Coordinates of C-alpha atoms in Angstrom, one line a residue:
Chain A
X16 CA 88.4 48.2 88.7
X17 CA 88.7 51.5 90.4
X18 CA 86.0 52.9 92.6
X19 CA 84.9 56.4 91.6
X20 CA 85.7 58.7 94.5
X21 CA 83.7 61.7 95.6
X22 CA 84.9 65.1 94.4
X23 CA 88.1 66.1 96.3
X24 CA 88.2 62.6 97.9
X25 CA 86.5 63.7 101.2
X26 CA 82.9 63.3 102.2
X27 CA 81.1 66.7 102.6
X28 CA 80.9 66.2 106.4
X29 CA 84.7 66.0 106.8
X30 CA 85.1 69.1 104.6
X31 CA 82.5 71.0 106.7
X32 CA 84.4 70.3 109.9
X33 CA 87.7 71.4 108.5
X34 CA 86.1 74.5 107.0
X35 CA 84.8 75.5 110.4
X36 CA 88.2 75.0 111.9
X37 CA 89.8 77.1 109.1
X38 CA 87.5 80.1 109.8
X39 CA 88.4 80.0 113.5
X40 CA 92.1 79.7 112.7
X41 CA 91.9 82.8 110.5
X42 CA 89.9 84.7 113.2
X43 CA 92.6 83.8 115.9
X44 CA 95.9 84.2 114.0
X45 CA 98.6 81.8 115.2
X46 CA 96.3 79.8 117.5
X47 CA 96.2 76.1 116.8
X48 CA 92.7 75.0 116.3
X49 CA 92.2 71.2 116.9
X50 CA 90.4 69.2 114.2
X51 CA 89.5 65.6 113.6
X52 CA 92.3 64.7 111.3
X53 CA 91.0 62.1 108.9
X54 CA 92.6 58.9 107.7
X55 CA 94.1 59.7 104.3
X56 CA 95.5 57.4 101.6
X57 CA 99.0 58.6 102.5
X58 CA 100.6 58.1 105.9
X59 CA 100.4 60.7 108.7
X60 CA 103.5 62.8 108.7
X61 CA 103.6 62.9 104.9
X62 CA 101.6 66.1 104.4
X63 CA 98.1 64.9 105.5
X64 CA 97.4 68.1 107.3
X65 CA 98.1 70.2 104.3
X66 CA 96.3 67.7 102.1
X67 CA 93.2 67.8 104.1
X68 CA 93.1 71.7 104.0
X69 CA 93.7 71.7 100.3
X70 CA 90.9 69.1 99.7
X71 CA 88.5 71.2 101.8
X72 CA 89.4 74.4 99.9
X73 CA 89.6 73.2 96.3
X74 CA 87.0 73.7 93.6
X75 CA 86.9 73.0 89.9
X76 CA 88.2 76.4 89.0
X77 CA 91.3 76.1 91.1
X78 CA 94.8 75.8 89.6
X79 CA 97.1 73.8 91.9
X80 CA 100.8 73.8 92.5
X81 CA 102.4 71.4 95.0
X82 CA 106.0 71.7 96.1
X83 CA 108.1 69.6 98.4
X84 CA 111.1 71.4 99.8
X85 CA 111.2 73.7 96.8
X86 CA 110.8 70.9 94.2
X87 CA 107.7 70.4 92.0
X88 CA 108.8 66.9 91.0
X89 CA 109.8 65.1 94.2
X90 CA 107.9 62.1 95.5
X91 CA 105.8 63.8 98.1
X92 CA 104.7 66.6 95.8
X93 CA 104.0 64.2 92.9
X94 CA 101.9 61.7 94.9
X95 CA 99.8 64.5 96.5
X96 CA 99.3 66.1 93.1
X97 CA 98.2 62.8 91.6
X98 CA 95.7 62.2 94.4
X99 CA 94.2 65.7 94.1
X100 CA 94.1 65.8 90.3
X101 CA 92.5 62.4 90.0
X102 CA 89.8 63.2 92.5
X103 CA 89.1 66.8 91.3
X104 CA 90.4 67.1 87.7
X105 CA 91.9 70.5 88.5
X106 CA 94.7 71.9 86.4
X107 CA 98.2 71.4 87.8
X108 CA 100.9 73.9 87.2
X109 CA 104.5 74.5 88.2
X110 CA 104.7 78.3 87.6
X111 CA 104.0 80.0 91.0
X112 CA 102.2 82.9 89.3
X113 CA 99.6 80.6 87.6
X114 CA 98.5 78.8 90.7
X115 CA 95.5 79.8 92.9
X116 CA 96.2 77.2 95.5
X117 CA 99.8 76.2 96.5
X118 CA 100.5 73.4 98.9
X119 CA 104.0 73.3 100.1
X120 CA 106.3 71.3 102.3
X121 CA 108.9 73.4 104.0
X122 CA 109.3 76.3 101.5
X123 CA 107.5 79.5 100.5
X124 CA 108.1 80.1 96.8
X125 CA 110.6 82.7 95.6
X126 CA 108.1 84.5 93.5
X127 CA 106.0 86.8 95.8
X128 CA 102.5 85.5 96.4
X129 CA 99.5 87.5 95.4
X130 CA 96.1 88.5 96.8
X131 CA 94.4 85.7 94.8
X132 CA 96.5 82.9 96.1
X133 CA 96.3 80.7 99.2
X134 CA 99.4 79.0 100.5
X135 CA 98.9 75.7 102.4
X136 CA 101.9 74.6 104.4
X137 CA 102.4 71.1 105.7
X138 CA 103.4 71.0 109.4
X139 CA 105.0 68.1 111.2
X140 CA 105.3 69.8 114.6
X141 CA 102.8 72.6 115.2
X142 CA 103.7 73.2 118.9
X143 CA 106.6 75.6 119.2
X144 CA 106.8 74.9 123.0
X145 CA 106.9 71.1 122.6
X146 CA 110.7 71.1 123.1
X147 CA 110.3 72.5 126.6
X148 CA 107.0 71.0 127.6
X149 CA 105.8 67.5 126.7
X150 CA 102.2 67.8 127.8
X151 CA 99.7 69.1 125.3
X152 CA 97.4 70.4 128.1
X153 CA 100.4 72.3 129.7
X154 CA 101.3 73.9 126.4
X155 CA 97.7 75.0 125.9
X156 CA 97.9 76.7 129.3
X157 CA 101.2 78.3 128.5
X158 CA 99.7 79.7 125.3
X159 CA 96.6 80.9 127.1
X160 CA 98.8 82.7 129.7
X161 CA 101.1 84.0 127.0
X162 CA 103.9 82.4 129.0
X163 CA 106.6 82.0 126.4
X164 CA 109.7 81.9 128.6
X165 CA 110.3 78.4 127.3
X166 CA 110.5 79.6 123.7
X167 CA 112.9 82.4 124.6
X168 CA 115.0 79.9 126.7
X169 CA 115.4 77.7 123.7
X170 CA 116.8 80.6 121.8
X171 CA 119.0 81.7 124.7
X172 CA 120.5 78.2 124.9
X173 CA 121.4 78.4 121.2
X174 CA 123.1 81.7 121.9
X175 CA 125.1 80.1 124.8
X176 CA 126.1 77.1 122.8
X177 CA 126.8 78.5 119.3
X178 CA 127.1 82.3 119.9
X179 CA 124.0 83.0 117.7
X180 CA 120.4 81.9 117.3
X181 CA 120.9 78.7 115.3
X182 CA 117.5 77.3 114.4
X183 CA 118.0 75.3 111.3
X184 CA 114.4 75.6 110.2
X185 CA 111.0 76.3 111.9
X186 CA 112.3 79.4 113.7
X187 CA 109.4 80.5 116.0
X188 CA 107.4 83.6 115.2
X189 CA 105.1 86.0 117.1
X190 CA 101.8 86.4 115.2
X191 CA 99.8 89.6 115.6
X192 CA 101.6 90.3 118.9
X193 CA 99.9 87.5 120.7
X194 CA 100.6 83.8 119.8
X195 CA 104.0 82.2 119.3
X196 CA 103.7 79.9 116.3
X197 CA 105.8 77.3 114.6
X198 CA 106.0 78.5 110.9
X199 CA 106.6 74.8 109.8
X200 CA 110.1 73.9 108.9
X201 CA 110.7 76.6 106.4
X202 CA 114.2 78.0 106.4
X203 CA 114.7 81.3 108.3
X204 CA 115.1 82.8 104.8
X205 CA 111.4 82.4 104.3
X206 CA 110.2 83.8 107.7
X207 CA 110.1 87.4 106.6
X208 CA 107.7 86.4 103.8
X209 CA 105.0 85.6 106.4
X210 CA 105.0 89.3 107.6
X211 CA 102.3 91.4 105.9
X212 CA 101.9 88.8 103.2
X213 CA 99.5 89.5 100.3
X214 CA 98.3 85.9 100.3
X215 CA 96.4 84.0 103.0
X216 CA 98.7 81.3 104.6
X217 CA 97.2 78.2 106.2
X218 CA 99.0 75.5 108.2
X219 CA 97.9 71.9 108.6
X220 CA 99.3 69.3 110.9
X221 CA 97.6 66.0 110.2
X222 CA 99.3 63.8 112.7
X223 CA 99.0 66.4 115.5
X224 CA 95.5 67.3 114.4
X225 CA 95.9 71.1 114.3
X226 CA 95.0 73.8 111.9
X227 CA 96.3 77.4 112.1
X228 CA 96.6 80.4 110.0
X229 CA 98.3 83.7 109.2
X230 CA 95.9 86.1 107.6
X231 CA 97.2 88.5 104.9
X232 CA 98.6 91.8 106.2
X233 CA 99.2 90.5 109.7
X234 CA 102.3 91.3 111.7
X235 CA 104.6 88.3 112.0
X236 CA 108.0 88.8 113.7
X237 CA 110.7 86.2 114.2
X238 CA 111.8 85.7 117.8
X239 CA 115.1 87.5 118.5
X240 CA 117.0 89.3 121.2
X241 CA 118.0 92.9 121.0
X242 CA 121.7 92.0 121.0
X243 CA 121.2 88.9 118.8
X244 CA 119.0 90.1 116.0
X245 CA 117.2 87.7 113.8
X246 CA 119.2 86.7 110.7
X247 CA 118.3 84.7 107.6
X248 CA 120.7 82.3 106.0
X249 CA 123.3 84.2 104.0
X250 CA 124.5 83.2 100.6
X251 CA 126.6 86.3 100.1
X252 CA 128.8 86.0 97.0
X253 CA 127.2 82.8 95.9
X254 CA 124.8 82.2 93.0
X255 CA 122.9 79.3 91.4
X256 CA 125.3 77.3 89.1
X257 CA 122.4 76.7 86.7
X258 CA 120.6 80.0 86.3
X259 CA 122.9 82.4 88.1
X260 CA 120.2 83.7 90.5
X261 CA 121.3 85.7 93.6
X262 CA 119.4 86.5 96.7
X263 CA 117.3 83.3 96.6
X264 CA 117.5 80.3 98.9
X265 CA 120.3 78.1 97.6
X266 CA 121.0 74.4 98.1
X267 CA 124.6 73.5 98.9
X268 CA 125.8 70.6 96.7
X269 CA 129.0 68.9 95.8
X270 CA 130.1 68.6 92.2
X271 CA 130.6 64.9 91.7
X272 CA 133.5 65.4 89.3
X273 CA 135.5 68.2 90.8
X274 CA 134.3 67.7 94.5
X275 CA 133.8 71.5 94.7
X276 CA 130.9 73.0 96.6
X277 CA 128.3 74.3 94.2
X278 CA 125.1 76.1 94.8
X279 CA 121.7 75.7 93.1
X280 CA 118.3 77.3 93.5
X281 CA 116.1 75.4 95.9
X282 CA 112.9 76.5 94.2
X283 CA 113.0 74.4 91.0
X284 CA 110.2 76.1 89.1
X285 CA 111.8 79.5 89.7
X286 CA 115.2 78.2 88.4
X287 CA 113.6 76.5 85.4
X288 CA 111.8 79.6 84.4
X289 CA 114.9 81.7 84.6
X290 CA 116.8 79.1 82.5
X291 CA 114.1 79.1 79.8
X292 CA 114.1 82.9 79.8
X293 CA 117.9 83.0 79.4
X294 CA 117.7 80.5 76.5
X295 CA 115.0 82.5 74.8
X296 CA 117.1 85.6 75.1
X297 CA 120.1 83.8 73.7
X298 CA 118.1 82.5 70.8
X299 CA 116.7 85.9 70.0
X300 CA 120.3 87.3 70.0
X301 CA 121.6 84.6 67.6
X302 CA 118.8 85.2 65.1
X303 CA 119.0 89.0 65.3
Chain B
X2 CA 67.4 74.6 90.1
X3 CA 68.6 73.1 93.3
X4 CA 71.9 74.1 95.1
X5 CA 74.8 71.7 94.4
X6 CA 76.0 70.7 97.8
X7 CA 79.5 69.9 96.6
X8 CA 80.5 72.7 94.2
X9 CA 78.2 75.5 95.1
X10 CA 78.9 75.2 98.8
X11 CA 82.6 75.0 98.1
X12 CA 82.2 78.3 96.3
X13 CA 80.3 79.8 99.2
X14 CA 83.0 78.6 101.7
X15 CA 85.8 80.2 99.6
X16 CA 83.9 83.5 99.6
X17 CA 83.4 83.3 103.4
X18 CA 87.1 82.4 103.9
X19 CA 88.1 85.3 101.6
X20 CA 86.2 87.9 103.6
X21 CA 87.1 86.3 107.0
X22 CA 90.8 86.7 106.1
X23 CA 90.1 90.2 104.6
X24 CA 87.6 91.6 107.0
X25 CA 85.0 93.9 105.6
X26 CA 85.5 93.0 101.9
X27 CA 82.0 92.4 100.6
X28 CA 81.7 89.3 98.5
X29 CA 78.9 88.4 96.2
X30 CA 77.2 85.1 95.8
X31 CA 75.3 86.3 92.8
X32 CA 76.6 83.3 90.8
X33 CA 74.1 81.1 92.7
X34 CA 71.1 83.3 91.9
X35 CA 67.9 81.2 91.5
X36 CA 69.4 78.1 93.1
X37 CA 67.5 78.4 96.4
X38 CA 64.5 76.1 96.2
X39 CA 64.2 75.5 99.9
X40 CA 61.2 76.5 101.9
X41 CA 62.9 78.7 104.4
X42 CA 62.2 82.4 105.2
X43 CA 65.9 83.4 105.0
X44 CA 67.7 85.5 102.4
X45 CA 69.9 83.5 100.1
X46 CA 73.2 84.6 101.5
X47 CA 72.2 83.7 105.0
X48 CA 70.8 80.3 103.9
X49 CA 73.8 79.4 101.8
X50 CA 76.1 80.3 104.8
X51 CA 74.1 77.9 107.0
X52 CA 74.2 75.1 104.5
X53 CA 78.0 75.6 104.1
X54 CA 78.8 75.5 107.8
X55 CA 76.0 73.6 109.6
X56 CA 75.8 69.8 110.3
X57 CA 74.8 67.6 113.2
X58 CA 77.9 68.7 115.2
X59 CA 76.9 72.3 115.6
X60 CA 74.3 74.1 117.6
X61 CA 72.6 77.4 116.9
X62 CA 70.1 80.0 118.2
X63 CA 67.8 82.2 116.2
X64 CA 67.0 85.9 117.0
X65 CA 64.4 87.2 117.4
X66 CA 63.2 84.6 119.8
X67 CA 59.7 84.4 118.3
X68 CA 61.1 82.6 115.3
X69 CA 60.7 79.0 116.6
X70 CA 59.4 77.8 113.4
X71 CA 62.4 79.0 111.5
X72 CA 64.7 77.3 114.0
X73 CA 62.8 74.0 113.5
X74 CA 63.2 74.2 109.8
X75 CA 66.9 75.0 110.0
X76 CA 67.3 71.9 112.1
X77 CA 65.4 69.9 109.7
X78 CA 67.5 71.0 106.7
X79 CA 70.9 70.9 108.3
X80 CA 70.6 68.5 111.3
X81 CA 72.1 71.2 113.5
X82 CA 70.5 71.5 117.0
X83 CA 68.7 74.5 118.3
X84 CA 69.9 75.6 121.8
X85 CA 70.1 78.6 124.1
X86 CA 71.9 81.8 123.4
X87 CA 74.6 81.0 126.0
X88 CA 75.4 77.6 124.4
X89 CA 75.1 78.2 120.7
X90 CA 78.0 77.8 118.3
X91 CA 76.2 80.0 115.8
X92 CA 73.7 82.8 116.5
X93 CA 71.5 83.6 113.5
X94 CA 70.1 87.2 113.6
X95 CA 67.2 87.8 111.3
X96 CA 66.3 91.3 110.0
X97 CA 63.5 91.8 112.5
X98 CA 65.7 91.3 115.6
X99 CA 65.8 94.4 117.7
X100 CA 69.0 96.2 118.6
X101 CA 68.5 95.4 122.3
X102 CA 68.2 91.7 121.5
X103 CA 71.5 91.7 119.5
X104 CA 73.4 93.6 122.1
X105 CA 72.1 91.3 124.8
X106 CA 73.2 88.3 122.7
X107 CA 76.7 89.7 122.3
X108 CA 76.9 90.0 126.0
X109 CA 75.8 86.4 127.0
X110 CA 77.0 84.3 124.0
X111 CA 80.0 82.0 124.2
X112 CA 83.3 83.9 123.8
X113 CA 85.6 80.9 124.2
X114 CA 88.0 80.2 127.0
X115 CA 91.6 81.2 127.2
X116 CA 92.6 77.5 126.6
X117 CA 90.1 77.0 123.8
X118 CA 89.3 80.5 122.3
X119 CA 87.9 78.8 119.2
X120 CA 84.9 77.6 121.2
X121 CA 83.2 81.0 120.7
X122 CA 80.0 81.9 119.0
X123 CA 79.9 83.0 115.4
X124 CA 77.1 85.5 114.6
X125 CA 75.4 85.3 111.2
X126 CA 73.6 88.6 111.0
X127 CA 71.2 89.4 108.2
X128 CA 71.7 93.1 107.7
X129 CA 72.1 95.8 105.0
X130 CA 75.4 97.1 103.7
X131 CA 74.1 100.5 102.7
X132 CA 73.0 101.9 106.0
X133 CA 73.3 105.6 105.4
X134 CA 73.6 106.8 109.0
X135 CA 76.5 104.6 110.1
X136 CA 80.1 104.4 108.9
X137 CA 82.7 102.2 110.6
X138 CA 86.4 102.0 109.9
X139 CA 88.0 98.5 110.1
X140 CA 91.7 98.0 110.7
X141 CA 93.8 95.1 111.8
X142 CA 95.0 91.7 110.4
X143 CA 93.8 91.1 106.9
X144 CA 93.4 94.8 106.1
X145 CA 96.2 96.6 104.3
X146 CA 95.2 100.1 105.3
X147 CA 91.5 100.4 106.2
X148 CA 88.1 99.2 105.1
X149 CA 84.8 101.0 105.5
X150 CA 81.5 99.4 106.2
X151 CA 78.0 101.0 106.4
X152 CA 76.0 98.5 108.4
X153 CA 74.5 97.6 111.8
X154 CA 74.2 100.4 114.4
X155 CA 76.4 102.4 116.7
X156 CA 75.2 100.4 119.8
X157 CA 75.7 97.0 118.2
X158 CA 79.3 97.9 117.2
X159 CA 80.0 99.2 120.7
X160 CA 78.6 95.9 122.2
X161 CA 80.7 93.9 119.8
X162 CA 83.8 95.9 120.7
X163 CA 83.2 95.2 124.4
X164 CA 82.8 91.5 123.6
X165 CA 86.2 91.3 121.8
X166 CA 88.3 93.4 124.3
X167 CA 89.9 90.3 125.9
X168 CA 91.5 88.8 122.8
X169 CA 91.8 85.9 122.1
X170 CA 88.3 85.7 123.6
X171 CA 85.5 87.2 121.4
X172 CA 83.0 86.5 118.7
X173 CA 83.3 86.5 114.9
X174 CA 80.7 88.0 112.7
X175 CA 79.4 86.9 109.3
X176 CA 77.2 89.7 107.9
X177 CA 74.8 88.9 105.0
X178 CA 72.2 90.9 103.1
X179 CA 69.3 90.5 100.8
X180 CA 71.4 91.1 97.7
X181 CA 73.3 87.8 98.1
X182 CA 76.3 89.5 99.6
X183 CA 78.4 88.7 102.7
X184 CA 81.3 90.2 104.7
X185 CA 83.0 89.0 107.8
X186 CA 84.4 90.8 110.8
X187 CA 86.5 88.5 113.0
X188 CA 87.4 89.3 116.6
X189 CA 90.9 90.6 115.6
X190 CA 89.4 93.6 113.7
X191 CA 89.5 97.0 115.3
X192 CA 86.1 98.6 114.6
X193 CA 85.9 102.3 115.0
X194 CA 82.5 104.0 114.7
X195 CA 83.0 107.3 112.7
X196 CA 81.4 110.5 113.6
X197 CA 77.9 110.8 112.2
X198 CA 77.9 113.6 109.6

């Protein structure tokens, strides 16, 4: 026998607390608001921060999309979708345009977000200064004094070691000219999408008990030096071996037969949609 | 018909979140018309905002100060505790509060600390969005170009602007009216009082 859960799993008291934290997060862009991260039926570090925000936002009218590193059908995305749809009954979609709420792990979708959408990003490590300062209290002081020399030093060390800023993902950003923020481990390719976004973007770190936000039309700039400007990953000359897309974030794979390097769209719903469009166009041509 | 604490308050929260992230956009709670069956002398938009955000973990203060009875009832319905201006998480401003009371409240309320700027007061002000004599222009995060509001008074906006000069310290405003509408002005918003025509 299965116990009937409350709507959106949470009790109303938990939702209230998270909702108050969300309003403060929006009012102080990039500042990490502490919240009482609840025990969830999935382990901390598996998207519980994002999940708790989604459950506090969601209503019966919402249409939900969940992605895990660009994929709609990987384990993390599927189990989160199952939990939310079983406790709310909301419609699940894969097409980015159809969703009102999008929870994502480590990617911002290729299709530009709109005014009527909210993006919720799962965050493993919300503190951009943790690499240089282990104490939470000390990093809070550094943020309060806008002392970000540690963040700059991290970048400088990369320049010394590799000749360029080489952050793999989670390249720190300045939000509204005040707070330095970890954008969650999105590729550098997605950083520019945070700047002056049409959609509200919320960040949840369940294990670290922090919620933060980038409101729409806010200035977000990636940290860079004048002589080492910020650069996104380049896929010049490459395209998706399935749909042929260019200028999107591509996964580098190895063809198991020929051992050649091939590229494929990281955003699976975007790729699938293009494939379907291409097929429809082909069918139309054949019948014409 | 009673208010549904799960679905109706979820709707109210989303409207508040929408206007907090898009300051000055006036949102309507008209969908919940007739659902208020509580015995409280507050306009629906104010009451629904309280029900959405208040529980035993928060404290509030009511202006004007004569409204002790209202404060008692708010505590009874939401379990939130009534406290002084300087300590309150939320400051509820009823329509009969004077301009002097509001500007004084903006001066002595909690504005957060540099380490914890989120520990600042949120004002819930019952006002009117069609004040003819005042036009303010809002710019800043959440606003693509500019948004205009016709509410509150020159002196109140000036006091608010003084309160938010030391970002990230400051206060956030939730404005409500008798027509079931609400709009937010967070501390990041630049508010410019336009010349009176």
